[in-house]
C-alpha positions as protocol buffer text, in pm:
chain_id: "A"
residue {
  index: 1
  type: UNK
  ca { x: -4116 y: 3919 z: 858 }
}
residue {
  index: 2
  type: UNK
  ca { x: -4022 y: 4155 z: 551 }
}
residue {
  index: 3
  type: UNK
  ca { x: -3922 y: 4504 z: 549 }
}
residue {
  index: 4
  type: UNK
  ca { x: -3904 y: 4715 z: 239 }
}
residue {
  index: 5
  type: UNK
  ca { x: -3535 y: 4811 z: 159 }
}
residue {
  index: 6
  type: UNK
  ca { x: -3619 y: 5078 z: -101 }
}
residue {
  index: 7
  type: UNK
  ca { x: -3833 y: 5239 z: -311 }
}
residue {
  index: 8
  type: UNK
  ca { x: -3647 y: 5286 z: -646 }
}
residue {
  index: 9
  type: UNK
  ca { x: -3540 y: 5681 z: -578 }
}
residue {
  index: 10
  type: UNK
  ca { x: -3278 y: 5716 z: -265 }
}
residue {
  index: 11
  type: UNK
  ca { x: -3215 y: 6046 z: -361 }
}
residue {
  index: 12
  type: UNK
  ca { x: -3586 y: 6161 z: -320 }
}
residue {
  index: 13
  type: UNK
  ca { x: -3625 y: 5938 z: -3 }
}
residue {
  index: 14
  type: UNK
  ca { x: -3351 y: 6078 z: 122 }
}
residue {
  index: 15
  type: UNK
  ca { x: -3454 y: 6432 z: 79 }
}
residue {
  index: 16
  type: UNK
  ca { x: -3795 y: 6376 z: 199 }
}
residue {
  index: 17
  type: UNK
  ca { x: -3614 y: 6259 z: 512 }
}
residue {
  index: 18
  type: UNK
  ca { x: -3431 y: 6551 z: 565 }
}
residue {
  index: 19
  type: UNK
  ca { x: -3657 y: 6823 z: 416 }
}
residue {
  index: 20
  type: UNK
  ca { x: -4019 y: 6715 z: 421 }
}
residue {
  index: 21
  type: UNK
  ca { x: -4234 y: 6432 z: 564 }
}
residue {
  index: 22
  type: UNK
  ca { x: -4161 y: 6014 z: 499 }
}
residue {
  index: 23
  type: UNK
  ca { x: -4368 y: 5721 z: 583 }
}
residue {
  index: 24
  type: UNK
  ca { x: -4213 y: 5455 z: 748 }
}
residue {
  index: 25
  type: UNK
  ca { x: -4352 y: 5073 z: 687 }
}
residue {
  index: 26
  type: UNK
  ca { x: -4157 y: 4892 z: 987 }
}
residue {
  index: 27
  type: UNK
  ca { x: -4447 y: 4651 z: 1071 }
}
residue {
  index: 28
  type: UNK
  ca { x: -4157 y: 4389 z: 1091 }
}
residue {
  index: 29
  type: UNK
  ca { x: -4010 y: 4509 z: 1378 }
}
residue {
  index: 30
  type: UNK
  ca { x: -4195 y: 4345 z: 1672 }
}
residue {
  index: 31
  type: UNK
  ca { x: -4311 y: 4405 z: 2041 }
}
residue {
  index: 32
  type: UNK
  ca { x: -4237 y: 4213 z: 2299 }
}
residue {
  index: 33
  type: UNK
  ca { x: -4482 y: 4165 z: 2579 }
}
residue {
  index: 34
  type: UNK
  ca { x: -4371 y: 4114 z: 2919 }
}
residue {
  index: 35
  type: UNK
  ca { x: -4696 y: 4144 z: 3155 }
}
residue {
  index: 36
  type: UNK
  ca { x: -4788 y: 3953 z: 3502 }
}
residue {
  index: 37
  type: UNK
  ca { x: -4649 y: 4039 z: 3859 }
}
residue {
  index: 38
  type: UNK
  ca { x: -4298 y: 4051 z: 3808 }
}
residue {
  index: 39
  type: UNK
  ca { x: -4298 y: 4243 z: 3456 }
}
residue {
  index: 40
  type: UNK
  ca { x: -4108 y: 4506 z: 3588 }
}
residue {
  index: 41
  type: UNK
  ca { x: -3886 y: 4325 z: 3757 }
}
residue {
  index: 42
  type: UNK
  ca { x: -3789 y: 4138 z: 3444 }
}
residue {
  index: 43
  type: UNK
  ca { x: -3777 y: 4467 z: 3245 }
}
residue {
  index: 44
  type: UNK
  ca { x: -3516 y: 4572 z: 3479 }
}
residue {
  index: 45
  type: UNK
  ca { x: -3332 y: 4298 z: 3404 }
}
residue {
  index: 46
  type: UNK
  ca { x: -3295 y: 4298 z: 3034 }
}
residue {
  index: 47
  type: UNK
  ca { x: -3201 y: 4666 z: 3078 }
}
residue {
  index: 48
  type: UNK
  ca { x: -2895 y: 4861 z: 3265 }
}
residue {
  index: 49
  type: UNK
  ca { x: -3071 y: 5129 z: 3213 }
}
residue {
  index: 50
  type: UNK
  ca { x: -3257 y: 5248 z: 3509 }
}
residue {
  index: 51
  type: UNK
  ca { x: -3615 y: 5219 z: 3551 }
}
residue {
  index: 52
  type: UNK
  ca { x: -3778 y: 5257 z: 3868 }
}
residue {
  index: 53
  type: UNK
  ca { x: -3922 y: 5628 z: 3803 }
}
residue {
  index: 54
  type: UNK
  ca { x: -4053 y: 5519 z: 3462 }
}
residue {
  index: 55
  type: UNK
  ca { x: -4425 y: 5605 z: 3442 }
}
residue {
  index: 56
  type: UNK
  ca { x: -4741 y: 5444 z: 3264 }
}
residue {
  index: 57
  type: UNK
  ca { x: -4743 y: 5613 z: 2954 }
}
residue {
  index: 58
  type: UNK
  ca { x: -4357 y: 5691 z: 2929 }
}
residue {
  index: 59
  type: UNK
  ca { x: -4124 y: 5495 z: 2704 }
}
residue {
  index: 60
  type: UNK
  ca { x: -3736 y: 5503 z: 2769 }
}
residue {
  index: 61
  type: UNK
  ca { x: -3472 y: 5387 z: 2552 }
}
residue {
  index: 62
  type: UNK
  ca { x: -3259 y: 5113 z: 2617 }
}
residue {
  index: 63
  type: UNK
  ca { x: -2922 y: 4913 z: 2548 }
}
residue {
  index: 64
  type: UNK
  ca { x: -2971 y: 4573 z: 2634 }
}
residue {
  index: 65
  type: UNK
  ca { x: -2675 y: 4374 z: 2679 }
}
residue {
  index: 66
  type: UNK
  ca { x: -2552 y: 3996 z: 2718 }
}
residue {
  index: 67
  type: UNK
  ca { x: -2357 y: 3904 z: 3073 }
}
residue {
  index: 68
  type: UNK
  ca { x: -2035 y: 3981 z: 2884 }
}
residue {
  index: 69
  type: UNK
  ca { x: -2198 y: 4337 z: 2837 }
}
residue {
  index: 70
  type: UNK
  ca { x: -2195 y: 4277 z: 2447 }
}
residue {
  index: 71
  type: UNK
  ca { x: -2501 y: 4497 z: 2289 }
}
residue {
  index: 72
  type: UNK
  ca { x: -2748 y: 4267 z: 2193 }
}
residue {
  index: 73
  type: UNK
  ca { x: -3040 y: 4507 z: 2083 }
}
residue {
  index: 74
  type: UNK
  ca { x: -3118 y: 4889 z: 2157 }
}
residue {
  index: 75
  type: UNK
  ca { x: -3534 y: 4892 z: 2202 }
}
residue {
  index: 76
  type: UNK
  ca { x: -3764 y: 5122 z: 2359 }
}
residue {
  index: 77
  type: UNK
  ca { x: -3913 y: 5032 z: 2675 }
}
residue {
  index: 78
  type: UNK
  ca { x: -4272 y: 5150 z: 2657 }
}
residue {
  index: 79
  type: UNK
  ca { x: -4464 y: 5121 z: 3032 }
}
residue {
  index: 80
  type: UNK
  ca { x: -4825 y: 5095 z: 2966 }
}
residue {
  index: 81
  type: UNK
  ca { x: -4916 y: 4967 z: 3360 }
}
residue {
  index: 82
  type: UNK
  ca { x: -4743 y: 4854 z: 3610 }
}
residue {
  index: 83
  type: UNK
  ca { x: -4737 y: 4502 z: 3556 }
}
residue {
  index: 84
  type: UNK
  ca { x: -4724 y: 4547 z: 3132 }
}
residue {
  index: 85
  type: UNK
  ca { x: -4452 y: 4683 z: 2885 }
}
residue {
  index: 86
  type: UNK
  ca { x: -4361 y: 4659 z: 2557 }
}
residue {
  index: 87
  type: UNK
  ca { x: -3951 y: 4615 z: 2447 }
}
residue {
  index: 88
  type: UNK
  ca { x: -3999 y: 4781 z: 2073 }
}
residue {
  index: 89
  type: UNK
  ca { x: -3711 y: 4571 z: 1897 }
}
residue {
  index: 90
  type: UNK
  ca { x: -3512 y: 4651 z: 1576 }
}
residue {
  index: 91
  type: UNK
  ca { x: -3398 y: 4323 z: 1476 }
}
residue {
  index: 92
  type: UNK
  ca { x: -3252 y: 4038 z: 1718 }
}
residue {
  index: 93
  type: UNK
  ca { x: -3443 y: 3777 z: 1877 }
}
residue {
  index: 94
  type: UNK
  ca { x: -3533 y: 3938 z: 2232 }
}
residue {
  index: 95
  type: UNK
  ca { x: -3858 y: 3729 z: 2294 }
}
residue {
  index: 96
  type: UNK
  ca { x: -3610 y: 3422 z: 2278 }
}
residue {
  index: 97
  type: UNK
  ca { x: -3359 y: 3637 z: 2537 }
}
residue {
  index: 98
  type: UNK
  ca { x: -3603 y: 3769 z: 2788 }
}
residue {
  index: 99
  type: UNK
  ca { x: -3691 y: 3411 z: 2838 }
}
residue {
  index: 100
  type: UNK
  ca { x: -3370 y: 3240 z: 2858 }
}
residue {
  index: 101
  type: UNK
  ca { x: -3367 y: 3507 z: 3167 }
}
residue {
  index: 102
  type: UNK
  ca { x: -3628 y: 3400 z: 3318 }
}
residue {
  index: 103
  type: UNK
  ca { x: -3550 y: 3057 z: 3270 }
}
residue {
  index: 104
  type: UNK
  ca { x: -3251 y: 3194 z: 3464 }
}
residue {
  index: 105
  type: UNK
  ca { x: -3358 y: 3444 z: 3749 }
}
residue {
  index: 106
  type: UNK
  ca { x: -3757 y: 3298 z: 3777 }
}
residue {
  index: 107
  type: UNK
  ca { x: -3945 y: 3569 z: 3771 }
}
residue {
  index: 108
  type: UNK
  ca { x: -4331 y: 3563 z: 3773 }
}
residue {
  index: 109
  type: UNK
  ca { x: -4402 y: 3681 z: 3383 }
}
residue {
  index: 110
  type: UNK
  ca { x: -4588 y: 3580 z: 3039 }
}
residue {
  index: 111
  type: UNK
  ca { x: -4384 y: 3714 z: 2738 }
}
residue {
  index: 112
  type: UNK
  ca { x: -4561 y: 3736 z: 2385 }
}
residue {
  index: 113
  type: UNK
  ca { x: -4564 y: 3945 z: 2078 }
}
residue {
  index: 114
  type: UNK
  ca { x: -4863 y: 4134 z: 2068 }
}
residue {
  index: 115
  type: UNK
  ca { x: -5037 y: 4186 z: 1729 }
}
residue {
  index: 116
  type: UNK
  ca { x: -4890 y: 4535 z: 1711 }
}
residue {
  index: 117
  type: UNK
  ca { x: -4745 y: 4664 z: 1402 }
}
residue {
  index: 118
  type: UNK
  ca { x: -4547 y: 5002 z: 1383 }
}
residue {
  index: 119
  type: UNK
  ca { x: -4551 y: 5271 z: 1127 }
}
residue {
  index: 120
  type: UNK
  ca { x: -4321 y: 5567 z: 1194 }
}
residue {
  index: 121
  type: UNK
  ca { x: -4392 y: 5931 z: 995 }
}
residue {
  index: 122
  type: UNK
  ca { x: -4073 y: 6093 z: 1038 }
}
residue {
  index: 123
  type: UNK
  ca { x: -3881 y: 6507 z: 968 }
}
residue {
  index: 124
  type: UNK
  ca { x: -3961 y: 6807 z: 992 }
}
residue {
  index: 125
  type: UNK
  ca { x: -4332 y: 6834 z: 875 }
}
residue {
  index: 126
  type: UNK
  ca { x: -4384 y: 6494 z: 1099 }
}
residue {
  index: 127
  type: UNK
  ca { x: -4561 y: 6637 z: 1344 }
}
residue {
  index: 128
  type: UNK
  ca { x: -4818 y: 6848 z: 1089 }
}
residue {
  index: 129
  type: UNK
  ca { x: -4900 y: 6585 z: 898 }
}
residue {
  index: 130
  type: UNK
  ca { x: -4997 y: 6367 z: 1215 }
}
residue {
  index: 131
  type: UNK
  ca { x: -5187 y: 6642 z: 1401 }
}
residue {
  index: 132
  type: UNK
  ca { x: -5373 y: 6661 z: 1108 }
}
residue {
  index: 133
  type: UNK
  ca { x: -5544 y: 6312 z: 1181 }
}
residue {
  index: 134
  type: UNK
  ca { x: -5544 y: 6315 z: 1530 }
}
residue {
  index: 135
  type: UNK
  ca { x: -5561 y: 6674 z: 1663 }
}
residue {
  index: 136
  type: UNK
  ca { x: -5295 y: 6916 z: 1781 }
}
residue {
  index: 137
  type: UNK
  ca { x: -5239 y: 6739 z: 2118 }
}
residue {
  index: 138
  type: UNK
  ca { x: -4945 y: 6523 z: 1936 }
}
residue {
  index: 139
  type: UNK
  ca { x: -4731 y: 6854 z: 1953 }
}
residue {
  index: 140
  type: UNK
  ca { x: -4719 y: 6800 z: 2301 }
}
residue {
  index: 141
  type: UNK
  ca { x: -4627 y: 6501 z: 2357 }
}
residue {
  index: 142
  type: UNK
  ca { x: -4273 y: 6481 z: 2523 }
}
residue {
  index: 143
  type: UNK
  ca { x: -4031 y: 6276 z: 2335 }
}
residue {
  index: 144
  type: UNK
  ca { x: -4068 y: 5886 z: 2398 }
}
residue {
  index: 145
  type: UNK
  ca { x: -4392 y: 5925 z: 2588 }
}
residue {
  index: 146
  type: UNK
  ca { x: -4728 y: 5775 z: 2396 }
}
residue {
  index: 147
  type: UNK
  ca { x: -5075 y: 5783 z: 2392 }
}
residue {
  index: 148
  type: UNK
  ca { x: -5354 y: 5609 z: 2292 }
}
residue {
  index: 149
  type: UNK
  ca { x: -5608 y: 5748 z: 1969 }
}
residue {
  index: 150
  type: UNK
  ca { x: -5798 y: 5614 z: 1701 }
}
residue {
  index: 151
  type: UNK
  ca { x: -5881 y: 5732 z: 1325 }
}
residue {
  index: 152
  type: UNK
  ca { x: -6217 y: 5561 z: 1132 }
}
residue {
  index: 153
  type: UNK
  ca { x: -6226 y: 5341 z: 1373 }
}
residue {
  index: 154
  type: UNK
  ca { x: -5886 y: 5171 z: 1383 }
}
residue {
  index: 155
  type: UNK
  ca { x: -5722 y: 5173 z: 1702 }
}
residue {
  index: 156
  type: UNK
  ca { x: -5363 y: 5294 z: 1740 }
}
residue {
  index: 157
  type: UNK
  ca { x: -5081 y: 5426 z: 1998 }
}
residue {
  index: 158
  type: UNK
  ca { x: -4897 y: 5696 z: 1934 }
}
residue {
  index: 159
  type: UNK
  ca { x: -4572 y: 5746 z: 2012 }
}
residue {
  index: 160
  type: UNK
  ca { x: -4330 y: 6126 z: 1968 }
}
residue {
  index: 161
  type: UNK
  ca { x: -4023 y: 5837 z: 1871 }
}
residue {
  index: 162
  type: UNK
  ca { x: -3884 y: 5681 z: 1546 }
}
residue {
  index: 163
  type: UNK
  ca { x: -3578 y: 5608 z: 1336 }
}
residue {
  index: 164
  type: UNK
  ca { x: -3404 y: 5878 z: 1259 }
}
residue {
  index: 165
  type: UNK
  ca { x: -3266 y: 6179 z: 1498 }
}
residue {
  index: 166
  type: UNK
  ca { x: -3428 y: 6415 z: 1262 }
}
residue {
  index: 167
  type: UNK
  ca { x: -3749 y: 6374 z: 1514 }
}
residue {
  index: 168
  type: UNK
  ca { x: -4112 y: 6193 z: 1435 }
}
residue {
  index: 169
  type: UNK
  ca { x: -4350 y: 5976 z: 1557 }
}
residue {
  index: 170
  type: UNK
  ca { x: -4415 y: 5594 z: 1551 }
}
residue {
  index: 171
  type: UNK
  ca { x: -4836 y: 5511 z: 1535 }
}
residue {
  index: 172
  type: UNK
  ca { x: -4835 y: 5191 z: 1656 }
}
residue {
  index: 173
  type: UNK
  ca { x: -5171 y: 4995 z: 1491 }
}
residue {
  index: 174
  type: UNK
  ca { x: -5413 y: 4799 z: 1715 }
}
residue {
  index: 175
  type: UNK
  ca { x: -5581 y: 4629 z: 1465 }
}
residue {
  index: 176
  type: UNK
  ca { x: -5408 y: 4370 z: 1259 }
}
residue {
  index: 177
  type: UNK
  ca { x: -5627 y: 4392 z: 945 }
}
residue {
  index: 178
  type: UNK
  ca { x: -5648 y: 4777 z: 914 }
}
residue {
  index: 179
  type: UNK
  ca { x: -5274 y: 4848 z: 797 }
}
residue {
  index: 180
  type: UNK
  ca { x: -5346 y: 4885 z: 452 }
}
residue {
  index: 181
  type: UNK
  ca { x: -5625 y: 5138 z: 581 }
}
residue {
  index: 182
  type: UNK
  ca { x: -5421 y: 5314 z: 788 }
}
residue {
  index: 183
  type: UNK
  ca { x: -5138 y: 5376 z: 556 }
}
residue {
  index: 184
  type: UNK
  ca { x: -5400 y: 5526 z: 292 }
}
residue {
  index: 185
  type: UNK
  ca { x: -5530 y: 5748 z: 541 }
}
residue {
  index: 186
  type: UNK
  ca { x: -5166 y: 5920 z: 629 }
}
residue {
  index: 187
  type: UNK
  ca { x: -5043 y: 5931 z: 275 }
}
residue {
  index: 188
  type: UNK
  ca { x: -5376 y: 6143 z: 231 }
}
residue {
  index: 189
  type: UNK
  ca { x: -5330 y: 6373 z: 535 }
}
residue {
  index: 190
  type: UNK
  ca { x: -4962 y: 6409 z: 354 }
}
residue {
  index: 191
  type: UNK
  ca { x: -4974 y: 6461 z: 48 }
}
residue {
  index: 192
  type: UNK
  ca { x: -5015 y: 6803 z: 45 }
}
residue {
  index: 193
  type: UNK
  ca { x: -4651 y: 6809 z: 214 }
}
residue {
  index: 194
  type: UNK
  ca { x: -4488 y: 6633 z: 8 }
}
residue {
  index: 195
  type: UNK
  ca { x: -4480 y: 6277 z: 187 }
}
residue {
  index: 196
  type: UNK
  ca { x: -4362 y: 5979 z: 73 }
}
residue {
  index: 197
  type: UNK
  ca { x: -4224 y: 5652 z: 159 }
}
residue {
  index: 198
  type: UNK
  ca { x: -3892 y: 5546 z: 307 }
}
residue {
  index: 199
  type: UNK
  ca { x: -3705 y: 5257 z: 474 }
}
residue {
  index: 200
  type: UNK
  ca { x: -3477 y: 5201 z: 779 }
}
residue {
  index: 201
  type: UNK
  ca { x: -3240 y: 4950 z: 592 }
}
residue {
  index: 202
  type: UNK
  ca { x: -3086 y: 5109 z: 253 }
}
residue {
  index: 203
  type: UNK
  ca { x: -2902 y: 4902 z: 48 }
}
């Protein structure tokens, strides 16, 4: 899958970043699934991170390494029951990973890749421009925690997470055929602070 590297003005991009509001088309970068009996079993496998006290709802940031202890990705674990979770991957193959370990260790488990597509709004007027939409409760949200809302329709989960340490969220869409919608809808709620669009990967 594609992921926009630019949109012809890194200085404005980058000042949006730091200053205002951006808009985030990451759609590319995948869930992984991992749901059945031993989901968290397997989760605690891929991660040396630990997760026992990890909560429905809760996400928790990860390394996940090889047996050598090489990094091989850095997701966030997102818990959405107790036998379901999501690995939100930047950009290595951990569907094909989690199930060499299985393969491996045997765990009871299905692994897909939901139809989930993220979009992150990210900086300092992040969290006005989304409360805007969905109401003020996305203030509260604790950082990596995520909930589920809706906007016209179009189902989403919303995550206080993102890209860049300057602080955001990621609205995770539902609804495979709605993204154009959805996009259209926050660069409306935004443009009256200045909101644009940006890219994890700059040339």
């Amino acid at each position: 899958m594609l992921i926009p590297l630019g949109y012809g003005d890194a200085d404005a991009e980058y000042d949006r970043l730091m200053n205002g509001v951006s808009m985030w088309d990451v759609g590319g970068q995948r869930q992984v699934q991992i749901k059945r009996r031993d989901a968290a079993r397997l989760a605690q496998n891929l991660s040396p991170r630990h997760l026992s006290g990890q909560v429905a709802g809760q996400g928790k940031y990860v390394p996940m390494c090889d047996h050598a202890g090489t990094l091989i990705n850095d997701p966030v674990v997102n818990k959405l029951d107790d036998d379901l979770f999501w690995f939100s991957i930047t950009d290595s193959d951990v569907k094909l990973w989690a199930r060499c370990i299985v393969t491996e260790r045997g765990p009871e488990v299905e692994i897909t890749e939901p139809d989930v597509s993220p979009m992150a709004i990210q900086r300092p007027m992040a969290a006005d421009v989304v409360a805007s939409i969905f109401g003020n409760w996305v203030r509260n949200q604790k950082y990596f925690w995520f909930g589920d809302a809706e906007i016209g329709g179009i189902p989403v989960k919303i995550a206080r997470s993102g890209f860049s340490k300057q602080g955001g969220f990621e609205i995770n869409l539902m609804d495979g055929f709605s993204g154009v919608e959805l996009w259209n809808i926050v660069h409306e709620a935004g443009t009256s602070f200045g909101v644009g669009p940006e890219c994890p990967n700059p040339p």
